[in-house]
Amino acid sequence: MKHGRWRFLLAALVPALVLHVVFVLSPYAQAFYLSMTDWTGVAGEAHFVGTDNFARLGGDTLFLDAVRNNAVMLLVVPAATIAIALFLASMLNGRRPVRGSSAYQIVYFFPQMLSLVIIGVLWAFVYSPNTGLLNSGLRAVGLSGLAQSWLGEPSWALIAVMAVVVWSSVGFYVVLFSAAIDAIPRELFEAATLDGAGRWATFRGVTLPLVRESVQVAFVYLGILALDGFVLVQVMTVGPGGPDGATEVVGLSLYRTAFTYGKFGYATAMGVALFFASLTLAVFALRWGRRNQVEMA
Amino acid sequence: MFAWAVVTALPLIWAVISSLKTDEEILNSPWSPPSSLHFENWSRAWTAASIGRYFFNSLIVVGGALVLTMLLGSLVAYALARYRFRGNRVVYYTFVAAMFFPVFLALVPLFFVVEQLGLLGTYHGLILVYTAYAVPFTVFFLHAFFRTLPTEVAEAAFLDGCGHGAVFFRVMLPLARPGLVAVGIFNFLGLWNQYLLPLVLNPDPERYVLAQGLAALSVSQGYDSDWSGLFAGLTIAMLPVLVAYVAFQRHIRAGMTAGAVR
């Protein structure tokens, strides 16, 4: 069995490793150095500037808008998505499941399949001030006072974008939580019923503790999603990133700084900042997870 | 529950219906059904607005990347899951760690790497980059899967005189089919919906993938205001996904959520 073992291992690993090193690892590694240069894309013209780029980020109002908006998304998107998904999943499963549960799951899940560009273009139409589905619907039911230029109002634009993120992700988590609720032994629900627990008490006492791990996974995934937002903002909003920085996100700042203005060193510093934000998020999520595991054991 | 189903489905149905209306009907009565069905919007979007060409570009790039990803990813996952050798863990974590890095961090250097290699705006350049970014997840998912497969069959094949490569392709890959299908679906969707990488690495409008084409169309639409054409393009872009979903929805949902909890 020794025969040809190394030859096989090399053949199996080397092609993928070469791709990985060239297109994934080397760019990530270069990013940390580039973020400390003033590189503008002309070969040989990069000067080492230390942490200057990061100091500049602190005074860059558009970038700070982006950080604020990503922070708002980080607080709102996971919480809203998980709340809606948990509600729907617990109605569709567990005790007294609603009829047609799997049909609902099929419908809810579909947006997850669509590309964010399709979703962005579609919702830009829905939000369109005069001919959009939303405003004409509001007018049709006599609520024309509520009609807005959803993506044009600074106070509404970010909410409108976040609503789309939630819209497109809820289905996935309904299915994820449904699977978790399905795995709960039915006797637990029956016992809760015998104890006279209502729907809400059953949810808090039985369902929630037993789907905790899935909820945790959901938080991590949605947190990563909330630190991005690039595609929807780029496709849907005026500017993009507008009005007046109201929907600016870090990814968009980075993309524009690099590929429109050619400030590659400065843009990469934004990438490094984003990296540390994601890292912090991951560390928090993991520590939180470990603590809960100890509690469970 | 019903309300959420309506919220989910309504915009999608509205887009499909609007794709069959005239511009005038779209502008004046957004909620009413079309007076007659204007399928010519679709053919106009397919040819005049180049949706057809973008569609084929996507097919080429995603098809190539999917085959390469599955081949390389399953080889790596199998080698790491089934062979003990020095550096095994290092190689594994080298791949897996990359999943947790934001792509934005790599974006600028990646652009210059691809440019230096002369691969900017080429099909094979995109295929290689797509593959490089899809392999880590594939390795992660299949590594766990290969570990659960029984060893006896592989050992029997070795005794029968099969080489290592033959054992992998003839015995292990067929056994791993459920895992391959799940991760394949996941990869297909991820690659088909890719937007950031082509936006940066694929500047030639002739080679735009579908997502790029649609985005460009929705921007230029401000100038020619071919509303019905854009709705038609949107519908055409949604249809294959809808068909695939209706056909495989159970597998898709199971595969994607299994990928999340692992």
XYZ file of C-alpha atoms in Angstrom:
559
model
C 0.000 0.000 0.000
C 3.042 2.240 0.370
C 3.504 2.015 -3.329
C 2.424 5.214 -5.077
C 1.179 6.766 -1.854
C 3.273 9.893 -2.077
C 2.694 10.256 -5.778
C -1.033 10.163 -5.190
C -0.875 12.608 -2.309
C 1.169 15.077 -4.317
C -1.145 14.807 -7.296
C -4.178 15.275 -5.038
C -2.903 18.224 -3.052
C -0.511 20.232 -5.195
C -2.879 21.667 -7.861
C -5.361 22.956 -5.295
C -2.586 24.246 -3.054
C -1.002 26.168 -5.915
C -4.344 27.837 -6.711
C -4.913 28.504 -3.032
C -1.516 30.084 -2.479
C -1.603 32.198 -5.649
C -5.191 33.473 -5.552
C -6.180 33.311 -1.884
C -3.285 33.221 0.558
C -0.897 35.551 -1.251
C -3.521 38.308 -1.705
C -4.501 38.066 1.954
C -0.857 38.225 3.017
C -0.035 41.101 0.660
C -3.015 43.062 1.958
C -1.423 43.599 5.359
C 1.700 45.081 3.803
C -0.162 47.101 1.144
C -2.367 48.676 3.822
C 0.749 50.380 5.139
C 1.792 51.918 1.818
C 0.597 54.833 -0.302
C 0.412 52.652 -3.406
C -1.606 54.086 -6.286
C -1.140 51.245 -8.733
C 2.072 52.345 -10.416
C 4.621 49.566 -9.966
C 7.614 50.593 -7.864
C 5.849 53.705 -6.596
C 4.686 52.362 -3.259
C 6.154 54.001 -0.185
C 5.909 52.604 3.280
C 3.803 54.952 5.381
C 3.289 52.829 8.487
C -0.072 53.340 10.135
C -0.830 56.650 8.374
C -3.665 55.094 6.362
C -5.361 53.873 9.510
C -4.989 57.273 11.154
C -6.591 58.824 8.048
C -9.501 56.393 8.236
C -10.398 57.856 11.624
C -10.942 61.269 10.047
C -12.596 60.115 6.813
C -16.247 61.090 7.293
C -17.548 58.908 4.464
C -15.702 55.907 5.888
C -17.084 56.664 9.344
C -20.572 56.799 7.804
C -19.833 53.364 6.379
C -18.690 52.028 9.751
C -21.780 53.456 11.443
C -24.094 51.921 8.844
C -22.411 48.516 9.063
C -22.680 48.722 12.857
C -26.402 49.491 12.618
C -26.821 46.562 10.227
C -24.874 44.352 12.623
C -27.319 45.208 15.396
C -30.545 45.110 13.397
C -30.212 42.485 10.675
C -29.321 39.391 12.746
C -31.823 40.250 15.489
C -34.705 40.932 13.092
C -33.974 37.950 10.865
C -33.639 35.508 13.743
C -36.760 36.834 15.487
C -38.929 36.489 12.377
C -37.420 33.130 11.422
C -37.802 31.700 14.922
C -41.396 32.863 15.093
C -42.269 31.328 11.731
C -40.346 28.113 12.389
C -41.980 27.569 15.762
C -45.424 28.156 14.244
C -44.701 25.708 11.440
C -43.255 22.971 13.638
C -43.315 21.478 17.063
C -46.563 21.542 18.978
C -49.686 21.854 16.870
C -47.856 22.529 13.580
C -49.809 24.519 11.052
C -51.099 22.734 7.977
C -49.054 23.166 4.798
C -45.855 23.660 6.766
C -43.554 22.360 4.041
C -45.287 24.450 1.370
C -44.598 27.562 3.431
C -40.972 26.580 3.841
C -40.624 26.135 0.075
C -41.943 29.642 -0.571
C -39.957 31.307 2.200
C -36.699 29.741 1.087
C -36.805 30.786 -2.547
C -35.209 34.261 -2.228
C -32.144 32.566 -0.749
C -31.551 31.056 -4.185
C -31.551 34.319 -6.088
C -28.432 36.336 -6.660
C -28.220 39.530 -4.656
C -28.055 41.487 -7.904
C -31.428 40.128 -8.977
C -32.834 40.886 -5.537
C -31.394 44.398 -5.626
C -32.773 45.239 -9.063
C -36.154 43.782 -8.126
C -36.433 45.750 -4.889
C -35.241 48.946 -6.487
C -38.414 48.586 -8.573
C -40.543 47.776 -5.571
C -39.301 50.936 -3.847
C -39.511 53.119 -6.954
C -41.326 56.334 -5.897
C -44.031 56.608 -8.556
C -44.463 53.240 -10.198
C -43.160 50.927 -7.483
C -45.160 48.115 -5.948
C -44.877 49.539 -2.448
C -46.019 53.119 -3.010
C -48.776 52.260 -5.455
C -49.942 49.607 -2.999
C -50.027 52.137 -0.181
C -51.969 54.570 -2.354
C -54.407 51.863 -3.387
C -55.346 51.165 0.243
C -55.648 54.844 1.065
C -52.356 55.263 2.892
C -50.822 57.600 0.341
C -49.484 59.703 3.241
C -47.010 56.914 3.959
C -45.680 56.770 0.414
C -42.037 57.790 0.249
C -39.077 57.948 -1.977
C -37.805 55.014 0.086
C -34.269 54.934 -1.273
C -34.048 58.709 -1.669
C -34.804 59.721 1.904
C -31.711 59.683 4.136
C -33.761 58.500 7.086
C -35.398 55.640 5.172
C -32.721 54.413 2.770
C -30.743 52.237 5.178
C -33.940 50.789 6.640
C -35.112 49.980 3.130
C -31.847 48.174 2.371
C -31.901 46.281 5.664
C -35.472 45.197 5.015
C -34.299 43.592 1.788
C -31.454 41.774 3.555
C -33.936 40.412 6.091
C -36.457 39.571 3.351
C -33.912 37.524 1.472
C -32.451 35.671 4.471
C -35.438 34.757 6.645
C -36.363 31.677 4.583
C -33.005 30.046 5.040
C -33.196 30.358 8.805
C -36.803 29.168 8.921
C -35.600 25.951 7.312
C -32.564 25.758 9.585
C -34.621 26.313 12.751
C -37.388 24.004 11.532
C -34.868 21.185 11.242
C -33.672 21.923 14.773
C -37.213 22.044 16.185
C -38.070 18.835 14.351
C -35.247 17.106 16.199
C -36.788 17.934 19.590
C -38.490 14.838 21.028
C -42.266 15.208 20.791
C -42.682 14.068 24.389
C -41.202 17.354 25.578
C -43.939 19.286 23.819
C -46.565 16.904 25.137
C -45.218 17.296 28.653
C -45.355 21.056 28.297
C -48.971 20.798 27.136
C -49.861 18.595 30.115
C -48.278 21.161 32.400
C -50.662 23.677 30.910
C -47.982 25.737 29.180
C -49.239 28.048 26.450
C -47.568 28.614 23.111
C -45.268 31.328 24.420
C -44.271 29.405 27.559
C -43.569 26.299 25.471
C -41.464 28.357 23.109
C -39.404 29.859 25.923
C -39.136 26.750 28.030
C -38.737 24.007 25.423
C -38.070 25.249 21.923
C -35.636 28.097 22.492
C -33.156 26.306 24.790
C -33.049 23.321 22.453
C -32.418 25.260 19.239
C -29.823 27.500 20.875
C -26.936 26.067 18.898
C -28.675 26.773 15.586
C -29.451 30.302 16.718
C -25.783 30.787 17.507
C -24.762 29.594 14.050
C -27.338 31.973 12.617
C -25.860 34.897 14.536
C -22.397 34.240 13.127
C -23.623 33.890 9.551
C -25.870 36.933 9.734
C -23.157 38.957 11.425
C -20.818 38.262 8.522
C -23.636 39.184 6.132
C -24.255 42.446 7.998
C -20.606 43.441 7.721
C -20.937 43.256 3.941
C -24.024 44.738 2.254
C -21.981 45.752 -0.759
C -24.048 44.249 -3.572
C -27.469 45.518 -2.500
C -26.149 48.992 -1.760
C -24.239 49.176 -5.025
C -27.191 47.993 -7.107
C -30.073 49.700 -5.313
C -29.046 53.015 -3.838
C -28.425 56.425 -5.364
C -24.795 57.303 -5.672
C -24.362 54.432 -4.746
C -24.113 54.725 -0.982
C -26.433 57.689 -0.842
C -28.371 59.772 -0.270
C -25.595 61.651 1.469
C -23.742 58.612 2.766
C -26.890 57.195 4.374
C -26.274 53.725 2.932
C -22.497 53.800 2.567
C -20.914 50.500 3.670
C -17.266 49.608 4.198
C -17.132 47.296 1.196
C -18.403 50.056 -1.075
C -15.914 52.599 0.282
C -13.146 50.120 -0.304
C -14.265 49.291 -3.831
C -14.633 52.937 -4.813
C -11.363 54.055 -3.188
C -9.473 51.330 -5.022
C -11.090 50.982 -8.409
C -12.445 54.478 -8.993
C -9.815 56.641 -7.293
C -6.857 54.246 -7.593
C -5.821 54.684 -3.953
C -4.944 51.033 -3.535
C -2.935 51.316 -0.341
C -5.610 53.319 1.441
C -8.380 51.007 0.214
C -6.526 47.971 1.502
C -6.335 49.609 4.930
C -10.147 49.565 4.887
C -9.983 45.847 4.098
C -7.709 45.280 7.068
C -10.106 47.207 9.306
C -12.964 45.036 8.046
C -10.877 41.940 8.689
C -10.324 42.887 12.314
C -14.035 43.605 12.732
C -14.901 40.127 11.410
C -12.217 38.552 13.568
C -13.579 40.245 16.688
C -17.062 39.067 15.798
C -15.876 35.486 15.276
C -13.920 35.439 18.546
C -16.919 36.739 20.482
C -19.232 34.214 18.876
C -16.868 31.338 19.594
C -16.282 32.305 23.218
C -20.002 32.721 23.718
C -20.460 29.265 22.188
C -17.861 27.647 24.447
C -19.370 29.128 27.574
C -22.781 27.818 26.655
C -21.363 24.371 25.947
C -19.908 24.270 29.440
C -23.288 25.261 30.835
C -24.989 22.483 28.903
C -22.482 19.850 30.064
C -47.264 32.949 8.283
C -49.475 33.536 5.344
C -48.536 37.210 5.466
C -44.848 36.380 5.209
C -45.534 34.062 2.272
C -47.260 36.973 0.522
C -44.394 39.325 1.347
C -41.973 36.785 -0.083
C -43.841 35.875 -3.222
C -45.477 39.142 -4.197
C -42.431 41.043 -5.503
C -41.379 37.997 -7.513
C -44.788 37.467 -9.065
C -45.064 41.192 -9.726
C -41.745 41.134 -11.640
C -42.858 38.215 -13.810
C -46.198 39.865 -14.565
C -44.545 43.206 -15.305
C -42.229 41.513 -17.774
C -45.298 40.766 -19.905
C -46.711 44.298 -19.890
C -46.005 47.328 -22.019
C -43.931 50.186 -20.615
C -47.072 52.287 -20.524
C -48.965 49.784 -18.416
C -46.005 49.428 -16.036
C -45.838 53.169 -15.487
C -49.555 53.851 -15.188
C -50.976 50.818 -13.435
C -48.308 48.877 -11.530
C -50.802 46.534 -9.863
C -53.039 45.545 -12.736
C -52.459 42.495 -14.944
C -51.308 43.002 -18.557
C -54.042 43.605 -21.139
C -52.255 41.222 -23.469
C -49.113 39.152 -23.019
C -46.032 40.800 -24.488
C -43.548 37.972 -24.848
C -41.545 40.095 -27.259
C -40.138 41.840 -24.152
C -38.351 38.598 -23.376
C -36.845 38.138 -26.800
C -35.798 41.797 -26.825
C -34.062 41.344 -23.454
C -32.428 38.097 -24.615
C -30.960 39.553 -27.811
C -30.966 43.366 -27.810
C -30.083 43.700 -24.120
C -27.544 40.836 -24.376
C -29.068 38.803 -21.561
C -28.521 35.740 -23.747
C -24.816 36.423 -24.087
C -24.395 37.073 -20.346
C -26.249 33.862 -19.685
C -23.787 31.836 -21.774
C -20.796 33.604 -20.225
C -22.125 32.586 -16.812
C -22.635 29.009 -18.012
C -19.045 28.747 -19.261
C -17.407 30.271 -16.220
C -19.584 28.597 -13.610
C -19.529 25.245 -15.430
C -15.747 25.256 -15.650
C -15.273 26.422 -12.092
C -17.769 23.906 -10.720
C -16.071 20.907 -12.370
C -12.634 22.068 -11.267
C -13.796 22.888 -7.731
C -15.445 19.525 -7.223
C -12.444 17.631 -8.607
C -9.764 19.514 -6.667
C -11.877 19.954 -3.539
C -12.784 16.273 -3.253
C -9.179 15.190 -3.906
C -7.872 17.458 -1.152
C -10.635 16.529 1.273
C -10.093 12.819 0.658
C -6.301 13.014 0.944
C -6.548 14.968 4.192
C -9.309 12.833 5.676
C -7.841 9.423 4.838
C -4.052 9.739 4.871
C -1.807 10.448 7.837
C 1.276 12.427 6.967
C 3.341 15.245 8.391
C 1.725 18.599 7.792
C -1.769 17.188 7.297
C -3.327 19.489 9.900
C -1.394 22.486 8.625
C -2.682 21.998 5.087
C -6.228 21.466 6.375
C -6.238 24.638 8.460
C -4.591 26.580 5.638
C -7.670 25.857 3.565
C -10.290 26.172 6.274
C -8.975 29.452 7.722
C -9.511 31.111 4.342
C -13.273 30.627 4.703
C -13.388 33.074 7.571
C -11.505 35.892 5.871
C -13.573 38.634 4.230
C -13.025 38.669 0.449
C -12.774 42.457 0.622
C -9.420 42.104 2.354
C -7.961 40.235 -0.614
C -9.687 42.273 -3.296
C -6.997 44.798 -4.217
C -3.996 42.429 -4.165
C -6.067 39.810 -5.978
C -6.772 42.253 -8.776
C -3.043 42.812 -9.284
C -2.174 39.116 -9.043
C -4.703 38.343 -11.761
C -3.488 41.283 -13.844
C 0.172 40.234 -13.537
C -0.716 36.755 -14.740
C -2.432 38.291 -17.762
C -5.749 36.701 -16.736
C -7.844 39.842 -16.312
C -11.146 39.564 -18.167
C -10.545 36.017 -19.438
C -12.796 33.009 -18.960
C -10.005 30.811 -17.638
C -8.812 33.531 -15.256
C -12.292 33.783 -13.736
C -12.606 30.004 -13.617
C -9.333 29.674 -11.700
C -10.210 32.433 -9.222
C -13.759 31.124 -8.668
C -12.286 27.698 -8.044
C -9.659 28.985 -5.631
C -12.359 30.696 -3.553
C -14.818 27.773 -3.653
C -12.327 25.019 -2.737
C -12.006 25.845 1.009
C -15.700 25.331 1.734
C -15.713 22.188 -0.424
C -12.732 20.769 1.489
C -14.341 21.647 4.818
C -17.652 19.998 3.945
C -16.256 16.881 2.217
C -13.505 16.311 4.786
C -16.165 15.584 7.366
C -18.026 13.461 4.850
C -15.074 11.266 3.821
C -14.318 10.556 7.474
C -17.748 9.013 7.949
C -17.368 6.568 5.044
C -16.455 2.954 5.894
C -12.825 1.936 5.317
C -13.454 -1.746 4.519
C -14.438 -1.223 0.911
C -11.330 0.816 0.191
C -9.126 -1.793 1.876
C -10.690 -4.551 -0.184
C -9.996 -2.563 -3.326
C -6.343 -2.147 -2.312
C -6.059 -5.922 -1.825
C -7.519 -6.398 -5.277
C -4.548 -4.434 -6.586
C -6.102 -1.030 -7.125
C -3.766 1.979 -6.936
C -4.495 4.963 -4.723
C -5.957 6.976 -7.585
C -8.187 4.111 -8.682
C -9.477 3.603 -5.147
C -10.404 7.261 -5.004
C -12.135 7.515 -8.370
C -13.746 4.059 -8.506
C -14.613 3.432 -4.869
C -14.594 6.530 -2.713
C -16.128 9.081 -5.084
C -19.193 6.931 -5.854
C -19.644 6.285 -2.134
C -19.451 10.000 -1.428
C -22.150 10.881 -3.939
C -24.715 12.323 -1.520
C -22.086 14.646 -0.096
C -20.854 15.591 -3.545
C -24.365 16.429 -4.690
C -25.045 18.597 -1.648
C -21.825 20.542 -1.861
C -22.149 20.730 -5.654
C -25.539 22.428 -5.397
C -24.192 24.802 -2.787
C -21.200 25.655 -4.953
C -23.318 26.074 -8.068
C -25.547 28.629 -6.397
C -22.640 30.467 -4.842
C -20.733 30.666 -8.104
C -23.760 31.465 -10.255
C -24.624 34.360 -7.951
C -21.068 35.657 -7.716
C -20.887 39.397 -8.346
C -17.944 40.984 -6.511
C -15.214 38.887 -8.147
C -16.391 39.408 -11.736
C -17.049 43.085 -11.045
C -13.361 43.532 -10.246
C -11.718 40.892 -12.436
C -13.918 40.855 -15.526
C -14.125 44.366 -16.995
C -14.883 43.436 -20.608
C -18.643 43.892 -21.315
C -18.439 41.125 -23.933
C -17.600 38.661 -21.172
C -19.946 39.964 -18.457
C -21.587 37.252 -16.399
C -25.341 37.418 -15.820
C -25.175 39.313 -12.527
C -22.887 41.953 -14.029
C -25.049 42.241 -17.117
C -28.210 42.741 -15.094
C -26.587 45.363 -12.884
C -25.273 47.230 -15.918
C -28.685 46.986 -17.553
C -30.475 48.431 -14.553
C -28.098 51.388 -14.522
C -28.307 52.100 -18.264
C -32.069 51.669 -18.023
C -32.201 55.167 -16.549
C -31.298 56.433 -20.014
C -33.354 54.291 -22.393
C -36.185 53.469 -19.965
C -37.012 50.074 -21.390
C -38.869 49.043 -18.237
C -40.545 45.989 -19.672
C -37.228 44.840 -21.155
C -35.521 45.077 -17.797
C -38.324 43.192 -16.043
C -38.024 40.569 -18.767
C -34.268 40.322 -18.205
C -34.894 39.941 -14.502
C -37.445 37.197 -15.110
C -35.125 35.352 -17.488
C -32.386 35.480 -14.865
C -34.736 34.112 -12.187
C -36.298 31.330 -14.244
C -33.458 28.751 -14.300
C -33.061 29.130 -10.554
C -36.805 28.725 -10.072
C -36.888 25.602 -12.257
C -33.900 24.070 -10.457
C -35.505 24.910 -7.132
C -38.867 23.395 -7.956
C -37.164 20.226 -9.213
C -34.667 19.764 -6.374
C -36.080 21.885 -3.548
C -35.883 19.176 -0.912
C -32.219 18.387 -1.678
C -31.318 22.037 -1.963
C -32.762 23.006 1.380
C -31.321 19.941 3.084
C -27.890 20.418 1.525
C -27.622 24.104 2.234
C -28.733 23.928 5.825
C -26.525 20.858 6.449
C -23.612 22.961 5.228
C -24.482 25.629 7.743
C -24.581 23.510 10.886
C -21.477 21.453 10.243
